[in-house]
N, CA and C atoms as an extended XYZ file, in Angstrom:
567
Properties=species:S:1:pos:R:3:atomname:S:1:resname:S:1:resid:I:1 pbc="F F F"
N        -6.847       12.461       34.542 N   GLY     1
C        -5.976       11.324       34.466 CA  GLY     1
C        -6.762       10.029       34.278 C   GLY     1
N        -7.925        9.942       34.955 N   VAL     2
C        -8.741        8.733       34.847 CA  VAL     2
C        -9.256        8.575       33.419 C   VAL     2
N        -9.735        9.694       32.827 N   GLU     3
C       -10.247        9.631       31.462 CA  GLU     3
C        -9.141        9.256       30.480 C   GLU     3
N        -7.934        9.804       30.679 N   LYS     4
C        -6.818        9.462       29.797 CA  LYS     4
C        -6.460        7.990       29.925 C   LYS     4
N        -6.533        7.448       31.132 N   GLY     5
C        -6.235        6.040       31.347 CA  GLY     5
C        -7.333        5.132       30.843 C   GLY     5
N        -8.567        5.609       30.860 N   ALA     6
C        -9.701        4.787       30.436 CA  ALA     6
C        -9.673        4.510       28.935 C   ALA     6
N        -9.266        5.501       28.145 N   LYS     7
C        -9.281        5.314       26.694 CA  LYS     7
C        -8.353        4.190       26.244 C   LYS     7
N        -7.064        4.166       26.666 N   PRO     8
C        -6.218        3.042       26.262 CA  PRO     8
C        -6.743        1.696       26.763 C   PRO     8
N        -7.365        1.696       27.954 N   THR     9
C        -7.931        0.454       28.473 CA  THR     9
C        -9.065       -0.020       27.578 C   THR     9
N        -9.950        0.890       27.183 N   GLU    10
C       -11.033        0.529       26.265 CA  GLU    10
C       -10.466        0.031       24.945 C   GLU    10
N        -9.417        0.694       24.442 N   GLN    11
C        -8.800        0.276       23.187 CA  GLN    11
C        -8.202       -1.123       23.326 C   GLN    11
N        -7.527       -1.379       24.450 N   LEU    12
C        -6.951       -2.702       24.670 CA  LEU    12
C        -8.036       -3.769       24.753 C   LEU    12
N        -9.132       -3.455       25.438 N   LEU    13
C       -10.231       -4.414       25.528 CA  LEU    13
C       -10.841       -4.685       24.162 C   LEU    13
N       -11.017       -3.641       23.382 N   ALA    14
C       -11.572       -3.829       22.041 CA  ALA    14
C       -10.616       -4.655       21.206 C   ALA    14
N        -9.319       -4.347       21.326 N   PHE    15
C        -8.331       -5.096       20.553 CA  PHE    15
C        -8.345       -6.560       20.965 C   PHE    15
N        -8.470       -6.811       22.229 N   ALA    16
C        -8.473       -8.179       22.735 CA  ALA    16
C        -9.813       -8.866       22.471 C   ALA    16
N       -10.729       -8.161       21.871 N   ARG    17
C       -12.054       -8.673       21.516 CA  ARG    17
C       -12.871       -9.058       22.739 C   ARG    17
N       -12.655       -8.341       23.817 N   LYS    18
C       -13.443       -8.599       25.013 CA  LYS    18
C       -14.551       -7.573       25.151 C   LYS    18
N       -14.489       -6.543       24.340 N   GLN    19
C       -15.542       -5.546       24.362 CA  GLN    19
C       -16.613       -6.004       23.378 C   GLN    19
N       -17.795       -6.114       23.839 N   ARG    20
C       -18.878       -6.644       23.018 CA  ARG    20
C       -19.326       -5.615       21.984 C   ARG    20
N       -19.404       -6.056       20.758 N   LEU    21
C       -19.942       -5.204       19.703 CA  LEU    21
C       -21.456       -5.302       19.727 C   LEU    21
N       -22.099       -4.229       19.304 N   GLU    22
C       -23.555       -4.216       19.215 CA  GLU    22
C       -23.938       -3.974       17.765 C   GLU    22
N       -23.842       -5.035       16.940 N   PRO    23
C       -24.105       -4.864       15.515 CA  PRO    23
C       -25.579       -4.615       15.222 C   PRO    23
N       -25.781       -3.811       14.206 N   ARG    24
C       -27.137       -3.573       13.709 CA  ARG    24
C       -27.022       -3.188       12.237 C   ARG    24
N       -28.139       -3.127       11.601 N   ARG    25
C       -28.191       -2.774       10.184 CA  ARG    25
C       -27.805       -1.304       10.019 C   ARG    25
N       -26.782       -1.041        9.192 N   VAL    26
C       -26.254        0.313        9.036 CA  VAL    26
C       -26.042        0.615        7.559 C   VAL    26
N       -26.428        1.812        7.159 N   ASN    27
C       -26.076        2.300        5.829 CA  ASN    27
C       -24.846        3.178        6.007 C   ASN    27
N       -23.728        2.763        5.430 N   LEU    28
C       -22.479        3.496        5.611 CA  LEU    28
C       -22.563        4.923        5.096 C   LEU    28
N       -23.285        5.145        4.003 N   ASN    29
C       -23.417        6.509        3.470 CA  ASN    29
C       -24.043        7.438        4.507 C   ASN    29
N       -25.126        6.984        5.110 N   THR    30
C       -25.817        7.800        6.112 CA  THR    30
C       -24.897        8.080        7.291 C   THR    30
N       -24.211        7.050        7.763 N   LEU    31
C       -23.312        7.214        8.900 CA  LEU    31
C       -22.208        8.222        8.566 C   LEU    31
N       -21.602        8.098        7.406 N   ILE    32
C       -20.501        8.992        7.013 CA  ILE    32
C       -20.986       10.433        6.892 C   ILE    32
N       -22.105       10.641        6.246 N   VAL    33
C       -22.619       12.000        6.062 CA  VAL    33
C       -22.963       12.629        7.412 C   VAL    33
N       -23.615       11.852        8.293 N   GLU    34
C       -23.976       12.385        9.611 CA  GLU    34
C       -22.748       12.656       10.476 C   GLU    34
N       -21.673       11.939       10.240 N   PHE    35
C       -20.444       12.034       11.021 CA  PHE    35
C       -19.443       13.021       10.401 C   PHE    35
N       -19.756       13.535        9.218 N   SER    36
C       -18.784       14.328        8.456 CA  SER    36
C       -18.376       15.639        9.141 C   SER    36
N       -19.270       16.285        9.875 N   ASP    37
C       -18.885       17.523       10.569 CA  ASP    37
C       -17.752       17.259       11.556 C   ASP    37
N       -17.872       16.193       12.334 N   LEU    38
C       -16.816       15.846       13.280 CA  LEU    38
C       -15.536       15.467       12.532 C   LEU    38
N       -15.683       14.768       11.422 N   LEU    39
C       -14.505       14.375       10.637 CA  LEU    39
C       -13.765       15.607       10.123 C   LEU    39
N       -14.495       16.586        9.627 N   VAL    40
C       -13.881       17.820        9.130 CA  VAL    40
C       -13.146       18.542       10.250 C   VAL    40
N       -13.767       18.640       11.418 N   ARG    41
C       -13.110       19.301       12.566 CA  ARG    41
C       -11.862       18.544       12.999 C   ARG    41
N       -11.924       17.226       12.955 N   THR    42
C       -10.774       16.405       13.347 CA  THR    42
C        -9.603       16.614       12.389 C   THR    42
N        -9.894       16.729       11.111 N   LEU    43
C        -8.834       16.880       10.112 CA  LEU    43
C        -8.191       18.256       10.153 C   LEU    43
N        -8.922       19.262       10.588 N   GLY    44
C        -8.358       20.614       10.671 CA  GLY    44
C        -8.429       21.354        9.346 C   GLY    44
N        -7.921       22.574        9.352 N   GLY    45
C        -8.043       23.465        8.200 CA  GLY    45
C        -7.140       23.149        7.024 C   GLY    45
N        -6.066       22.396        7.237 N   LYS    46
C        -5.130       22.110        6.144 CA  LYS    46
C        -5.545       20.927        5.276 C   LYS    46
N        -6.455       20.109        5.790 N   VAL    47
C        -6.838       18.892        5.082 CA  VAL    47
C        -8.258       19.029        4.537 C   VAL    47
N        -8.398       18.755        3.257 N   ASP    48
C        -9.682       18.826        2.567 CA  ASP    48
C       -10.313       17.438        2.552 C   ASP    48
N       -11.482       17.295        3.167 N   LEU    49
C       -12.203       16.025        3.174 CA  LEU    49
C       -13.176       15.991        2.011 C   LEU    49
N       -13.076       14.959        1.197 N   GLN    50
C       -13.994       14.768        0.084 CA  GLN    50
C       -14.762       13.472        0.311 C   GLN    50
N       -16.060       13.513        0.077 N   LEU    51
C       -16.903       12.325        0.189 CA  LEU    51
C       -17.303       11.873       -1.204 C   LEU    51
N       -17.162       10.587       -1.455 N   ASP    52
C       -17.532        9.993       -2.735 CA  ASP    52
C       -18.360        8.744       -2.424 C   ASP    52
N       -19.634        8.981       -2.075 N   VAL    53
C       -20.483        7.879       -1.645 CA  VAL    53
C       -21.345        7.384       -2.803 C   VAL    53
N       -21.437        6.055       -2.909 N   ARG    54
C       -22.201        5.424       -3.989 CA  ARG    54
C       -23.689        5.514       -3.661 C   ARG    54
N       -24.473        6.109       -4.551 N   PRO    55
C       -25.925        6.163       -4.312 CA  PRO    55
C       -26.512        4.755       -4.229 C   PRO    55
N       -27.499        4.594       -3.360 N   GLY    56
C       -28.178        3.305       -3.241 CA  GLY    56
C       -27.332        2.223       -2.600 C   GLY    56
N       -26.353        2.610       -1.799 N   LEU    57
C       -25.468        1.631       -1.165 CA  LEU    57
C       -26.276        0.708       -0.254 C   LEU    57
N       -26.118       -0.611       -0.402 N   PRO    58
C       -26.836       -1.533        0.482 CA  PRO    58
C       -26.322       -1.432        1.916 C   PRO    58
N       -27.143       -1.860        2.845 N   ALA    59
C       -26.771       -1.846        4.260 CA  ALA    59
C       -25.848       -3.012        4.579 C   ALA    59
N       -25.138       -2.885        5.693 N   CYS    60
C       -24.373       -3.997        6.240 CA  CYS    60
C       -24.682       -4.063        7.733 C   CYS    60
N       -24.216       -5.125        8.390 N   VAL    61
C       -24.501       -5.312        9.804 CA  VAL    61
C       -23.193       -5.162       10.571 C   VAL    61
N       -23.124       -4.092       11.381 N   LEU    62
C       -21.936       -3.836       12.187 CA  LEU    62
C       -22.271       -2.873       13.303 C   LEU    62
N       -21.314       -2.651       14.195 N   ASP    63
C       -21.507       -1.739       15.310 CA  ASP    63
C       -21.146       -0.332       14.824 C   ASP    63
N       -22.126        0.582       14.735 N   PRO    64
C       -21.849        1.908       14.183 CA  PRO    64
C       -20.877        2.739       15.026 C   PRO    64
N       -20.902        2.589       16.328 N   VAL    65
C       -19.995        3.358       17.189 CA  VAL    65
C       -18.552        2.918       16.944 C   VAL    65
N       -18.333        1.618       16.836 N   HIS    66
C       -16.981        1.126       16.565 CA  HIS    66
C       -16.538        1.484       15.148 C   HIS    66
N       -17.469        1.526       14.220 N   LEU    67
C       -17.099        1.961       12.870 CA  LEU    67
C       -16.666        3.425       12.895 C   LEU    67
N       -17.380        4.262       13.629 N   GLU    68
C       -16.990        5.672       13.735 CA  GLU    68
C       -15.597        5.802       14.339 C   GLU    68
N       -15.297        5.006       15.382 N   MET    69
C       -13.962        5.042       15.990 CA  MET    69
C       -12.903        4.588       14.990 C   MET    69
N       -13.217        3.543       14.225 N   ALA    70
C       -12.268        3.047       13.224 CA  ALA    70
C       -12.001        4.113       12.168 C   ALA    70
N       -13.063        4.745       11.688 N   LEU    71
C       -12.922        5.786       10.675 CA  LEU    71
C       -12.115        6.965       11.212 C   LEU    71
N       -12.382        7.365       12.444 N   LEU    72
C       -11.609        8.446       13.065 CA  LEU    72
C       -10.128        8.088       13.164 C   LEU    72
N        -9.819        6.872       13.588 N   ASN    73
C        -8.426        6.437       13.685 CA  ASN    73
C        -7.724        6.524       12.335 C   ASN    73
N        -8.382        6.053       11.304 N   ILE    74
C        -7.792        6.076        9.961 CA  ILE    74
C        -7.592        7.517        9.491 C   ILE    74
N        -8.579        8.372        9.733 N   LEU    75
C        -8.468        9.765        9.293 CA  LEU    75
C        -7.410       10.535       10.086 C   LEU    75
N        -7.248       10.236       11.354 N   ILE    76
C        -6.184       10.878       12.136 CA  ILE    76
C        -4.822       10.477       11.582 C   ILE    76
N        -4.668        9.200       11.232 N   ASN    77
C        -3.413        8.763       10.604 CA  ASN    77
C        -3.184        9.489        9.286 C   ASN    77
N        -4.247        9.650        8.497 N   ALA    78
C        -4.129       10.359        7.211 CA  ALA    78
C        -3.715       11.813        7.440 C   ALA    78
N        -4.360       12.457        8.394 N   ARG    79
C        -4.008       13.856        8.711 CA  ARG    79
C        -2.546       13.966        9.125 C   ARG    79
N        -2.106       13.046        9.986 N   ASP    80
C        -0.730       13.086       10.469 CA  ASP    80
C         0.278       12.798        9.360 C   ASP    80
N        -0.144       12.069        8.325 N   ALA    81
C         0.743       11.761        7.198 CA  ALA    81
C         0.848       12.929        6.220 C   ALA    81
N         0.040       13.983        6.449 N   MET    82
C         0.045       15.159        5.570 CA  MET    82
C         0.248       16.426        6.395 C   MET    82
N         1.415       16.617        6.993 N   PRO    83
C         1.614       17.786        7.859 CA  PRO    83
C         1.456       19.119        7.127 C   PRO    83
N         1.664       19.121        5.831 N   GLU    84
C         1.498       20.352        5.038 CA  GLU    84
C         0.089       20.473        4.474 C   GLU    84
N        -0.748       19.485        4.738 N   GLY    85
C        -2.118       19.502        4.221 CA  GLY    85
C        -2.251       18.637        2.985 C   GLY    85
N        -3.467       18.552        2.502 N   GLY    86
C        -3.752       17.731        1.325 CA  GLY    86
C        -5.208       17.317        1.322 C   GLY    86
N        -5.482       16.286        0.561 N   ARG    87
C        -6.862       15.823        0.417 CA  ARG    87
C        -6.994       14.390        0.926 C   ARG    87
N        -8.107       14.147        1.607 N   VAL    88
C        -8.488       12.804        2.029 CA  VAL    88
C        -9.861       12.536        1.432 C   VAL    88
N        -9.992       11.393        0.780 N   THR    89
C       -11.271       11.011        0.183 CA  THR    89
C       -11.819        9.798        0.922 C   THR    89
N       -13.067        9.907        1.339 N   VAL    90
C       -13.783        8.788        1.946 CA  VAL    90
C       -14.819        8.353        0.917 C   VAL    90
N       -14.708        7.109        0.475 N   ALA    91
C       -15.566        6.620       -0.600 CA  ALA    91
C       -16.235        5.310       -0.203 C   ALA    91
N       -17.415        5.090       -0.746 N   THR    92
C       -18.112        3.819       -0.559 CA  THR    92
C       -18.400        3.218       -1.925 C   THR    92
N       -18.448        1.896       -1.964 N   SER    93
C       -18.778        1.189       -3.197 CA  SER    93
C       -19.224       -0.225       -2.830 C   SER    93
N       -19.534       -1.001       -3.860 N   VAL    94
C       -19.972       -2.379       -3.673 CA  VAL    94
C       -18.993       -3.293       -4.399 C   VAL    94
N       -18.625       -4.375       -3.755 N   LEU    95
C       -17.795       -5.408       -4.369 CA  LEU    95
C       -18.653       -6.657       -4.461 C   LEU    95
N       -19.032       -7.024       -5.678 N   SER    96
C       -19.861       -8.219       -5.838 CA  SER    96
C       -19.366       -9.126       -6.960 C   SER    96
N       -18.320       -8.714       -7.671 N   ASP    97
C       -17.752       -9.532       -8.735 CA  ASP    97
C       -17.169      -10.811       -8.129 C   ASP    97
N       -17.707      -11.969       -8.525 N   ARG    98
C       -17.292      -13.248       -7.935 CA  ARG    98
C       -15.793      -13.482       -8.051 C   ARG    98
N       -15.234      -13.195       -9.219 N   ASP    99
C       -13.802      -13.423       -9.425 CA  ASP    99
C       -12.964      -12.531       -8.522 C   ASP    99
N       -13.360      -11.266       -8.368 N   LYS   100
C       -12.620      -10.334       -7.517 CA  LYS   100
C       -12.755      -10.738       -6.047 C   LYS   100
N       -13.965      -11.136       -5.636 N   VAL   101
C       -14.189      -11.583       -4.259 CA  VAL   101
C       -13.293      -12.787       -3.971 C   VAL   101
N       -13.255      -13.741       -4.883 N   LYS   102
C       -12.435      -14.937       -4.706 CA  LYS   102
C       -10.950      -14.580       -4.692 C   LYS   102
N       -10.525      -13.696       -5.595 N   ALA   103
C        -9.116      -13.277       -5.656 CA  ALA   103
C        -8.686      -12.570       -4.377 C   ALA   103
N        -9.615      -11.876       -3.724 N   ASP   104
C        -9.310      -11.179       -2.475 CA  ASP   104
C        -9.341      -12.114       -1.274 C   ASP   104
N        -9.654      -13.400       -1.500 N   GLY   105
C        -9.679      -14.363       -0.404 CA  GLY   105
C       -10.884      -14.221        0.500 C   GLY   105
N       -11.945      -13.630       -0.012 N   LEU   106
C       -13.168      -13.436        0.773 CA  LEU   106
C       -14.135      -14.584        0.544 C   LEU   106
N       -14.957      -14.899        1.545 N   PRO   107
C       -16.017      -15.875        1.319 CA  PRO   107
C       -16.956      -15.366        0.229 C   PRO   107
N       -17.591      -16.272       -0.526 N   PRO   108
C       -18.510      -15.829       -1.574 CA  PRO   108
C       -19.587      -14.899       -1.017 C   PRO   108
N       -19.972      -13.920       -1.815 N   GLY   109
C       -20.999      -12.978       -1.401 CA  GLY   109
C       -20.706      -11.592       -1.929 C   GLY   109
N       -21.509      -10.637       -1.482 N   SER   110
C       -21.347       -9.240       -1.870 CA  SER   110
C       -20.918       -8.433       -0.658 C   SER   110
N       -20.094       -7.437       -0.915 N   TYR   111
C       -19.501       -6.651        0.165 CA  TYR   111
C       -19.663       -5.161       -0.084 C   TYR   111
N       -19.746       -4.421        1.020 N   VAL   112
C       -19.739       -2.965        0.975 CA  VAL   112
C       -18.314       -2.539        1.310 C   VAL   112
N       -17.758       -1.656        0.479 N   GLU   113
C       -16.402       -1.159        0.683 CA  GLU   113
C       -16.442        0.263        1.225 C   GLU   113
N       -15.605        0.512        2.211 N   LEU   114
C       -15.394        1.855        2.735 CA  LEU   114
C       -13.902        2.130        2.601 C   LEU   114
N       -13.543        3.071        1.717 N   CYS   115
C       -12.139        3.383        1.442 CA  CYS   115
C       -11.805        4.783        1.936 C   CYS   115
N       -10.616        4.907        2.507 N   VAL   116
C       -10.078        6.198        2.896 CA  VAL   116
C        -8.739        6.341        2.188 C   VAL   116
N        -8.657        7.327        1.305 N   LYS   117
C        -7.434        7.534        0.524 CA  LYS   117
C        -6.866        8.907        0.849 C   LYS   117
N        -5.561        8.918        1.176 N   ASP   118
C        -4.918       10.193        1.469 CA  ASP   118
C        -3.781       10.457        0.494 C   ASP   118
N        -3.327       11.700        0.474 N   GLU   119
C        -2.216       12.122       -0.376 CA  GLU   119
C        -0.949       12.292        0.460 C   GLU   119
N        -0.863       11.543        1.542 N   GLY   120
C         0.242       11.687        2.480 CA  GLY   120
C         1.537       11.078        2.002 C   GLY   120
N         2.468       10.969        2.936 N   MET   121
C         3.815       10.508        2.601 CA  MET   121
C         3.891        9.018        2.330 C   MET   121
N         2.853        8.274        2.658 N   GLY   122
C         2.862        6.838        2.408 CA  GLY   122
C         3.737        6.094        3.398 C   GLY   122
N         3.762        4.771        3.254 N   MET   123
C         4.528        3.918        4.165 CA  MET   123
C         5.494        3.050        3.372 C   MET   123
N         6.628        2.792        3.978 N   SER   124
C         7.578        1.855        3.383 CA  SER   124
C         6.996        0.446        3.518 C   SER   124
N         7.484       -0.511        2.713 N   PRO   125
C         6.992       -1.885        2.852 CA  PRO   125
C         7.163       -2.439        4.271 C   PRO   125
N         8.264       -2.097        4.941 N   LYS   126
C         8.494       -2.577        6.311 CA  LYS   126
C         7.429       -2.032        7.267 C   LYS   126
N         7.151       -0.734        7.183 N   VAL   127
C         6.134       -0.127        8.038 CA  VAL   127
C         4.764       -0.695        7.704 C   VAL   127
N         4.460       -0.845        6.420 N   LEU   128
C         3.176       -1.392        5.986 CA  LEU   128
C         2.954       -2.791        6.560 C   LEU   128
N         4.006       -3.616        6.579 N   ASN   129
C         3.890       -4.977        7.117 CA  ASN   129
C         3.595       -4.998        8.603 C   ASN   129
N         3.962       -3.941        9.316 N   GLN   130
C         3.750       -3.884       10.762 CA  GLN   130
C         2.583       -2.986       11.159 C   GLN   130
N         1.939       -2.357       10.217 N   ALA   131
C         0.966       -1.301       10.501 CA  ALA   131
C        -0.164       -1.713       11.435 C   ALA   131
N        -0.627       -2.957       11.372 N   VAL   132
C        -1.754       -3.374       12.213 CA  VAL   132
C        -1.317       -4.136       13.461 C   VAL   132
N        -0.009       -4.224       13.684 N   GLU   133
C         0.473       -4.894       14.887 CA  GLU   133
C         0.192       -4.025       16.114 C   GLU   133
N        -0.268       -4.638       17.203 N   PRO   134
C        -0.504       -3.859       18.421 CA  PRO   134
C         0.791       -3.219       18.918 C   PRO   134
N         0.668       -1.985       19.333 N   PHE   135
C         1.748       -1.196       19.923 CA  PHE   135
C         2.827       -0.768       18.930 C   PHE   135
N         2.634       -1.039       17.634 N   PHE   136
C         3.574       -0.526       16.636 CA  PHE   136
C         3.127        0.879       16.257 C   PHE   136
N         4.043        1.822       16.333 N   THR   137
C         3.717        3.197       15.963 CA  THR   137
C         4.932        3.866       15.352 C   THR   137
N         4.667        4.779       14.447 N   THR   138
C         5.731        5.619       13.894 CA  THR   138
C         5.645        7.008       14.511 C   THR   138
N         4.660        7.207       15.376 N   LYS   139
C         4.460        8.500       16.035 CA  LYS   139
C         5.104        8.454       17.411 C   LYS   139
N         5.832        9.492       17.764 N   GLY   140
C         6.474        9.545       19.069 CA  GLY   140
C         5.484        9.408       20.213 C   GLY   140
N         4.329       10.058       20.093 N   GLN   141
C         3.332       10.050       21.163 CA  GLN   141
C         2.261        8.985       20.956 C   GLN   141
N         2.327        8.229       19.867 N   GLY   142
C         1.263        7.272       19.557 CA  GLY   142
C         1.285        6.046       20.447 C   GLY   142
N         0.123        5.381       20.540 N   THR   143
C         0.008        4.161       21.346 CA  THR   143
C         0.232        2.912       20.502 C   THR   143
N         0.076        3.042       19.179 N   GLY   144
C         0.189        1.879       18.324 CA  GLY   144
C        -1.036        0.999       18.362 C   GLY   144
N        -2.159        1.544       18.826 N   LEU   145
C        -3.377        0.742       18.913 CA  LEU   145
C        -4.407        1.093       17.846 C   LEU   145
N        -4.249        2.213       17.158 N   GLY   146
C        -5.256        2.672       16.202 CA  GLY   146
C        -5.581        1.666       15.122 C   GLY   146
N        -4.596        1.326       14.284 N   LEU   147
C        -4.871        0.381       13.199 CA  LEU   147
C        -5.071       -1.040       13.706 C   LEU   147
N        -4.466       -1.380       14.837 N   ALA   148
C        -4.706       -2.695       15.433 CA  ALA   148
C        -6.183       -2.818       15.829 C   ALA   148
N        -6.734       -1.745       16.398 N   MET   149
C        -8.159       -1.743       16.759 CA  MET   149
C        -9.034       -1.834       15.524 C   MET   149
N        -8.684       -1.070       14.491 N   VAL   150
C        -9.453       -1.101       13.247 CA  VAL   150
C        -9.455       -2.522       12.696 C   VAL   150
N        -8.289       -3.131       12.646 N   HIS   151
C        -8.161       -4.492       12.120 CA  HIS   151
C        -9.021       -5.468       12.924 C   HIS   151
N        -8.950       -5.390       14.258 N   GLY   152
C        -9.749       -6.269       15.106 CA  GLY   152
C       -11.235       -6.071       14.903 C   GLY   152
N       -11.662       -4.801       14.820 N   PHE   153
C       -13.083       -4.511       14.608 CA  PHE   153
C       -13.577       -5.063       13.276 C   PHE   153
N       -12.806       -4.848       12.224 N   VAL   154
C       -13.218       -5.310       10.889 CA  VAL   154
C       -13.315       -6.840       10.874 C   VAL   154
N       -12.322       -7.505       11.441 N   GLN   155
C       -12.365       -8.967       11.493 CA  GLN   155
C       -13.551       -9.458       12.315 C   GLN   155
N       -13.797       -8.817       13.440 N   GLN   156
C       -14.906       -9.216       14.298 CA  GLN   156
C       -16.248       -8.966       13.612 C   GLN   156
N       -16.258       -8.076       12.626 N   SER   157
C       -17.475       -7.769       11.865 CA  SER   157
C       -17.569       -8.614       10.603 C   SER   157
N       -16.784       -9.692       10.535 N   ASN   158
C       -16.766      -10.608        9.385 CA  ASN   158
C       -16.290       -9.934        8.110 C   ASN   158
N       -15.458       -8.919        8.259 N   GLY   159
C       -14.961       -8.186        7.104 CA  GLY   159
C       -13.472       -8.398        6.887 C   GLY   159
N       -12.914       -7.536        6.062 N   GLN   160
C       -11.492       -7.597        5.739 CA  GLN   160
C       -10.942       -6.185        5.659 C   GLN   160
N        -9.731       -6.003        6.159 N   LEU   161
C        -9.036       -4.725        6.092 CA  LEU   161
C        -7.889       -4.858        5.114 C   LEU   161
N        -7.796       -3.887        4.202 N   ARG   162
C        -6.697       -3.851        3.235 CA  ARG   162
C        -6.033       -2.493        3.314 C   ARG   162
N        -4.720       -2.486        3.289 N   ILE   163
C        -3.972       -1.234        3.291 CA  ILE   163
C        -2.983       -1.277        2.136 C   ILE   163
N        -3.056       -0.265        1.286 N   LYS   164
C        -2.101       -0.115        0.180 CA  LYS   164
C        -1.391        1.208        0.378 C   LYS   164
N        -0.065        1.167        0.274 N   SER   165
C         0.691        2.382        0.491 CA  SER   165
C         2.068        2.265       -0.128 C   SER   165
N         2.554        3.391       -0.605 N   GLU   166
C         3.914        3.485       -1.117 CA  GLU   166
C         4.476        4.828       -0.699 C   GLU   166
N         5.765        4.858       -0.369 N   PRO   167
C         6.369        6.136       -0.005 CA  PRO   167
C         6.149        7.184       -1.094 C   PRO   167
N         5.677        8.352       -0.676 N   GLY   168
C         5.433        9.449       -1.600 CA  GLY   168
C         4.155        9.334       -2.412 C   GLY   168
N         3.422        8.242       -2.253 N   GLN   169
C         2.213        8.018       -3.053 CA  GLN   169
C         0.930        7.980       -2.232 C   GLN   169
N         1.024        8.192       -0.937 N   GLY   170
C        -0.172        8.170       -0.105 CA  GLY   170
C        -0.559        6.766        0.316 C   GLY   170
N        -1.696        6.693        0.980 N   THR   171
C        -2.184        5.431        1.540 CA  THR   171
C        -3.671        5.294        1.277 C   THR   171
N        -4.094        4.073        0.973 N   THR   172
C        -5.517        3.751        0.848 CA  THR   172
C        -5.831        2.632        1.831 C   THR   172
N        -6.764        2.912        2.734 N   VAL   173
C        -7.226        1.915        3.695 CA  VAL   173
C        -8.646        1.543        3.299 C   VAL   173
N        -8.874        0.252        3.078 N   THR   174
C       -10.188       -0.232        2.665 CA  THR   174
C       -10.724       -1.204        3.697 C   THR   174
N       -11.941       -0.940        4.141 N   MET   175
C       -12.654       -1.868        5.018 CA  MET   175
C       -13.782       -2.479        4.198 C   MET   175
N       -13.832       -3.805        4.159 N   LEU   176
C       -14.893       -4.519        3.445 CA  LEU   176
C       -15.787       -5.216        4.456 C   LEU   176
N       -17.093       -5.029        4.304 N   PHE   177
C       -18.061       -5.650        5.202 CA  PHE   177
C       -19.108       -6.384        4.370 C   PHE   177
N       -19.535       -7.592        4.797 N   PRO   178
C       -20.600       -8.283        4.062 CA  PRO   178
C       -21.878       -7.448        4.064 C   PRO   178
N       -22.580       -7.494        2.946 N   MET   179
C       -23.881       -6.813        2.890 CA  MET   179
C       -24.829       -7.478        3.876 C   MET   179
N       -25.763       -6.689        4.406 N   ALA   180
C       -26.796       -7.243        5.284 CA  ALA   180
C       -27.495       -8.357        4.532 C   ALA   180
N       -27.756       -9.447        5.227 N   GLY   181
C       -28.376      -10.608        4.578 CA  GLY   181
C       -27.332      -11.624        4.172 C   GLY   181
N       -26.062      -11.195        4.018 N   GLU   182
C       -24.983      -12.123        3.680 CA  GLU   182
C       -24.440      -12.820        4.923 C   GLU   182
N       -24.680      -12.204        6.100 N   VAL   183
C       -24.231      -12.774        7.367 CA  VAL   183
C       -25.239      -12.369        8.434 C   VAL   183
N       -25.459      -13.235        9.400 N   SER   184
C       -26.438      -12.918       10.445 CA  SER   184
C       -25.827      -12.016       11.491 C   SER   184
N       -26.646      -11.223       12.159 N   ALA   185
C       -26.176      -10.326       13.205 CA  ALA   185
C       -25.561      -11.116       14.353 C   ALA   185
N       -26.057      -12.328       14.625 N   GLU   186
C       -25.513      -13.137       15.719 CA  GLU   186
C       -24.068      -13.522       15.451 C   GLU   186
N       -23.690      -13.679       14.199 N   ALA   187
C       -22.312      -14.068       13.859 CA  ALA   187
C       -21.347      -12.927       14.119 C   ALA   187
N       -21.852      -11.721       14.257 N   ASP   188
C       -20.993      -10.541       14.415 CA  ASP   188
C       -20.658      -10.225       15.861 C   ASP   188
N       -21.255      -10.899       16.813 N   THR   189
C       -21.029      -10.537       18.212 CA  THR   189
C       -19.854      -11.248       18.804 C   THR   189
């Protein structure tokens, strides 16, 4: 009971930004590949995990443990959106086109993108608008803290979270983080 109670408390603290992040230089490709066995087990036998990592991906500065939790939350949502199974793709890339960065409302610079795309049922516009709100859930047993935590972590890491989804078309969740050197580690705490 204590362990079950501790997890929501930790999630609430992280959401409230009272849990201190420990940012360091991280290569997302390395983290994803090393974490992939756990990701496959989490998704189960009906969901096919595909990795599409960009070779030579630059590092970014963030807390790797919180990134793993964020990725797990997103993948659990993807799995739950595909009760009959399907494919989830985790991809990395670089966003450095000045016009695209400006159009996305990001500060000037280069960013590392981490995208999770599923073939699930997708979200209605109403659900999509509420997806990152604390305590909003479409799951009977859910806490509604998963995407809220992801959103808080990404913002605290000087990044941006984007979610694109349409009913019947699946969902793409993109986390953008400044490349290492674009922001100091002190700014991330």
